[in-house]
PDB file of C-alpha atoms in Angstrom:
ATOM      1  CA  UNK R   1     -90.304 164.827 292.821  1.00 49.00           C
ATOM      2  CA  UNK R   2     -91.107 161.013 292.390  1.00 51.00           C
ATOM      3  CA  UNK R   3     -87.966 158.666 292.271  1.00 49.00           C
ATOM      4  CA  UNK R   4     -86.466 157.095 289.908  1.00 57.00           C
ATOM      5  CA  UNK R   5     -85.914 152.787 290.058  1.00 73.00           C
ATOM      6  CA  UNK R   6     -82.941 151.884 288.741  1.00 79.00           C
ATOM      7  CA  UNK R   7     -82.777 148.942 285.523  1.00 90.00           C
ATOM      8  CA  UNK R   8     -82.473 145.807 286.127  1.00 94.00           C
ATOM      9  CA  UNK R   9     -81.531 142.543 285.028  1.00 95.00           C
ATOM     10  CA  UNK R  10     -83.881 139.464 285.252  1.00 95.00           C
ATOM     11  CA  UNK R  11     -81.863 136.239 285.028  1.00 92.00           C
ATOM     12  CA  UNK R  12     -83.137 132.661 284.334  1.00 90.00           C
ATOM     13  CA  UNK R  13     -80.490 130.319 285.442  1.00 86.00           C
ATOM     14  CA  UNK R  14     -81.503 127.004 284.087  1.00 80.00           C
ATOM     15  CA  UNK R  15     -79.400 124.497 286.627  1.00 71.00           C
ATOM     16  CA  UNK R  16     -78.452 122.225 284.334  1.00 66.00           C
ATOM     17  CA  UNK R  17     -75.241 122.042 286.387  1.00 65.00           C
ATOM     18  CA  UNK R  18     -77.284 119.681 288.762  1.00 61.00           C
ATOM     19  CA  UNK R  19     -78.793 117.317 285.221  1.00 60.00           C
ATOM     20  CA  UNK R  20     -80.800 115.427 285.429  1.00 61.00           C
ATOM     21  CA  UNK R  21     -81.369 116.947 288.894  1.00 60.00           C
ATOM     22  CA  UNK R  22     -81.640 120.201 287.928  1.00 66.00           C
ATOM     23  CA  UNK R  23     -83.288 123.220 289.848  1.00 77.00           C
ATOM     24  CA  UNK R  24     -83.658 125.944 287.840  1.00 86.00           C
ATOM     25  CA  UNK R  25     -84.065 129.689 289.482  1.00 91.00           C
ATOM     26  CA  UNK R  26     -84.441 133.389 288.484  1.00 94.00           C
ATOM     27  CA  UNK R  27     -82.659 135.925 289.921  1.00 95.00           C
ATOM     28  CA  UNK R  28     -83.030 139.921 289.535  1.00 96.00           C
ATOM     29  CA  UNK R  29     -79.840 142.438 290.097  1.00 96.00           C
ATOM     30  CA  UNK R  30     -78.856 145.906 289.258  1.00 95.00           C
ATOM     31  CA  UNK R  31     -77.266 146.504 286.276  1.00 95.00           C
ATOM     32  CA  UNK R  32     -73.642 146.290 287.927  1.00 94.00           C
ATOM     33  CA  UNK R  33     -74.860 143.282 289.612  1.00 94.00           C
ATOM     34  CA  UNK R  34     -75.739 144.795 293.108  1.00 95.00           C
ATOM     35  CA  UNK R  35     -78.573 143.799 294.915  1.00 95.00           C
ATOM     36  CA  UNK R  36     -78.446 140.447 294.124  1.00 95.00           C
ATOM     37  CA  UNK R  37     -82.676 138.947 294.635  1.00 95.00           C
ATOM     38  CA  UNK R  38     -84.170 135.761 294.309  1.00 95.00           C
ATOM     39  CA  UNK R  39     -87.696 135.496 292.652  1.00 96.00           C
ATOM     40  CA  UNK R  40     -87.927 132.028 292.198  1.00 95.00           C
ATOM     41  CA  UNK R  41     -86.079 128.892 293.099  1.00 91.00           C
ATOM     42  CA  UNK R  42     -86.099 125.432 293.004  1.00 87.00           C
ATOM     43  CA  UNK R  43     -87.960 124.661 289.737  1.00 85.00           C
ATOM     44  CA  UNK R  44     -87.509 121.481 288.624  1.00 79.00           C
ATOM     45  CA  UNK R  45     -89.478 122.180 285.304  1.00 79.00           C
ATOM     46  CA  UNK R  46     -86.722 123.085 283.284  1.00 82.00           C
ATOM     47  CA  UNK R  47     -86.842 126.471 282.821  1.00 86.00           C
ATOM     48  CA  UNK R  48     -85.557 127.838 279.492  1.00 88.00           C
ATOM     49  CA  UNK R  49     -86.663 131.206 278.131  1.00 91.00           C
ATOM     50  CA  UNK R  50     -87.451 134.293 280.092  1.00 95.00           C
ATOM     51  CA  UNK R  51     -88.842 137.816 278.286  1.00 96.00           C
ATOM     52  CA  UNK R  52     -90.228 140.803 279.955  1.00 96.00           C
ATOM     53  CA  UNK R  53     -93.219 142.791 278.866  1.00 96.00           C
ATOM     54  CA  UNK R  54     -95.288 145.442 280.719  1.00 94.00           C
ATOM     55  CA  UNK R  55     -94.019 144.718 284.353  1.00 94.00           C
ATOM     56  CA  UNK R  56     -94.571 141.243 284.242  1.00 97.00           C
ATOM     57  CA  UNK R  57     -92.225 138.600 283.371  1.00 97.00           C
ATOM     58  CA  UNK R  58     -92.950 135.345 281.129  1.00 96.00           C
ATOM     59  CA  UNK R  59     -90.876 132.331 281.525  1.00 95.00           C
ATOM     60  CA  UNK R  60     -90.633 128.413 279.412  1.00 91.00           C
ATOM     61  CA  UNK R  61     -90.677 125.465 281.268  1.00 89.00           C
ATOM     62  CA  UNK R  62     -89.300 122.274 279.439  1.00 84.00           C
ATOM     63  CA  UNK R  63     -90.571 120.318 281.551  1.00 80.00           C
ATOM     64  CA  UNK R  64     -88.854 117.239 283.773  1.00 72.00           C
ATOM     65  CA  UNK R  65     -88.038 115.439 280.325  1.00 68.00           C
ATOM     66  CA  UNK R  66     -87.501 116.036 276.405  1.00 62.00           C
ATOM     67  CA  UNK R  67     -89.721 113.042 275.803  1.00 65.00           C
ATOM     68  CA  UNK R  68     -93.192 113.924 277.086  1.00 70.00           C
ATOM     69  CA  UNK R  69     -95.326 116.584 276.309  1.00 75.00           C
ATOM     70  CA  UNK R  70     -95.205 118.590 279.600  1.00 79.00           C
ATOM     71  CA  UNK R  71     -93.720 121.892 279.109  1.00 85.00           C
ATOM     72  CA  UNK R  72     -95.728 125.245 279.808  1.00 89.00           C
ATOM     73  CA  UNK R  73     -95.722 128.701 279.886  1.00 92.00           C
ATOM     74  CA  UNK R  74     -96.045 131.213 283.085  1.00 95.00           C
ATOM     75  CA  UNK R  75     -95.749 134.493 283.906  1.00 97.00           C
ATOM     76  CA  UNK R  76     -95.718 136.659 286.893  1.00 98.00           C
ATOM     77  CA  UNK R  77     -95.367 140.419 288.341  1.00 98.00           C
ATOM     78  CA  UNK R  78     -91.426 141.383 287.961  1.00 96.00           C
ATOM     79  CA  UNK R  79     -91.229 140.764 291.597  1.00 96.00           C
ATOM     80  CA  UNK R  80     -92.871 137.313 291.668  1.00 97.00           C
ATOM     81  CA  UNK R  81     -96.215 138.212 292.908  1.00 98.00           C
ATOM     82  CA  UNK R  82     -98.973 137.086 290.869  1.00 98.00           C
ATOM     83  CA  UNK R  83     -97.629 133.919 289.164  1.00 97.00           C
ATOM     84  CA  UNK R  84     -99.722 131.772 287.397  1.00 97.00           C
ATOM     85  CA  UNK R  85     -99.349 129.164 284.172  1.00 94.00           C
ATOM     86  CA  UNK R  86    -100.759 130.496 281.032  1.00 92.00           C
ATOM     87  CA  UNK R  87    -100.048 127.733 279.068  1.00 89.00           C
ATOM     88  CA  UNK R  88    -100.652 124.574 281.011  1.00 87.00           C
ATOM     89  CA  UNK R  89     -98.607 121.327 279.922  1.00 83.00           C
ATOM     90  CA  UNK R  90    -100.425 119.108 277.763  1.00 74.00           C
ATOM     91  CA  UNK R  91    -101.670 121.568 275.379  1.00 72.00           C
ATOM     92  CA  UNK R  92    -100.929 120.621 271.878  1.00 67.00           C
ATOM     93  CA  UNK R  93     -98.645 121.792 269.469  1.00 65.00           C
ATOM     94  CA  UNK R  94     -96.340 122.829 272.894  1.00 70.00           C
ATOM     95  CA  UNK R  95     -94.677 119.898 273.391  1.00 73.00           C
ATOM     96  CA  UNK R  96     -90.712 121.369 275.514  1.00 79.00           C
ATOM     97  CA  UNK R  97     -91.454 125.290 274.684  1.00 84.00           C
ATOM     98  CA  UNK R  98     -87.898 126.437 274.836  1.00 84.00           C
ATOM     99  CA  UNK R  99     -87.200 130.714 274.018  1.00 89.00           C
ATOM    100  CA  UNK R 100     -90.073 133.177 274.195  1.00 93.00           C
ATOM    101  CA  UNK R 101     -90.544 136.923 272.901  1.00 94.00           C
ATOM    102  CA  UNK R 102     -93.626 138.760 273.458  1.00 95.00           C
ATOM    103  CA  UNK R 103     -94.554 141.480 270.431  1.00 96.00           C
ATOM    104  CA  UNK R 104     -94.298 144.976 271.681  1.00 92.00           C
ATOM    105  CA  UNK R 105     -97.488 146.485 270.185  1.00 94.00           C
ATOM    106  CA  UNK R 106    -100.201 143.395 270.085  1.00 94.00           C
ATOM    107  CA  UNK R 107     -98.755 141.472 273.533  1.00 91.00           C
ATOM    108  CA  UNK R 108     -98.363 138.412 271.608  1.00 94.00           C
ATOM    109  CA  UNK R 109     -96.062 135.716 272.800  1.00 92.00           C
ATOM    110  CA  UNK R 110     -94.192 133.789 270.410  1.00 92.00           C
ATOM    111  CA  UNK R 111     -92.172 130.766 271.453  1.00 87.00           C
ATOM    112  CA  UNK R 112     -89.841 128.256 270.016  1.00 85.00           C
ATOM    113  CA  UNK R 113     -90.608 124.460 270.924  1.00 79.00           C
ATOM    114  CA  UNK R 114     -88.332 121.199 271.150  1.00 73.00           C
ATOM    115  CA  UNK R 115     -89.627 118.325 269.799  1.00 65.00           C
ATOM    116  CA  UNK R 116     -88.688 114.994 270.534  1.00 58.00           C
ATOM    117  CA  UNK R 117     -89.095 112.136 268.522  1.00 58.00           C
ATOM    118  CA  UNK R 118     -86.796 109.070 269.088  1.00 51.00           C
ATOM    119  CA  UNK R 119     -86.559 106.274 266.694  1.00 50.00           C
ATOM    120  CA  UNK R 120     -88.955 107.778 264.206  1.00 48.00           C
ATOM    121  CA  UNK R 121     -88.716 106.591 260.176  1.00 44.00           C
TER     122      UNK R 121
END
């Protein structure tokens, strides 16, 4: 008889305690918050959104600022391995992505994006 994992909870803890030198992390737990694990710490990119599809895990990154086009978009298995950036910063029309969903059925990702324009008419 094959075991059975129990849930659990992936957390994206911004660190805007530390602004503007944030360090943003995410953390995994059990569902009654045992078993406390750290996937990733120390990002300074701002992390934002975090949504979970198919064993991996997508995350937003800001970026260092709200004024520059340098957010992006990465994803990884749920326990870290395989990270990479599938939406590099730069790209246009994802200037700070901010909260991400990915569509059940097609795999799409959908995220919302902050745009910053001081001064402007």
């Amino acid at each position: 008889m094959g075991s059975l994992s129990l849930p659990r909870l992936y957390i994206l803890d911004t660190g805007l305690i530390n602004f503007p030198n944030q360090q943003g992390r995410i953390v995994s737990c059990n569902t009654d918050g045992s078993d406390l694990r750290t996937i990733f710490d120390n990002m300074s990119t701002m992390p934002d959104g975090i949504a979970i599809h198919n064993n991996y895990m997508y995350w937003t990154n800001m970026g260092p600022t709200f004024k520059s086009n340098d957010g992006s978009i990465e994803r990884s298995r749920l326990d870290g391995s395989e990270r990479t950036t599938i939406v590099e910063s730069g790209i246009i029309g994802v200037h700070t992505p901010k909260q991400i969903t990915i569509a059940p059925k097609s795999g799409k990702i959908y995220c919302a994006c902050f745009y910053w324009e001081h001064g402007a008419g």
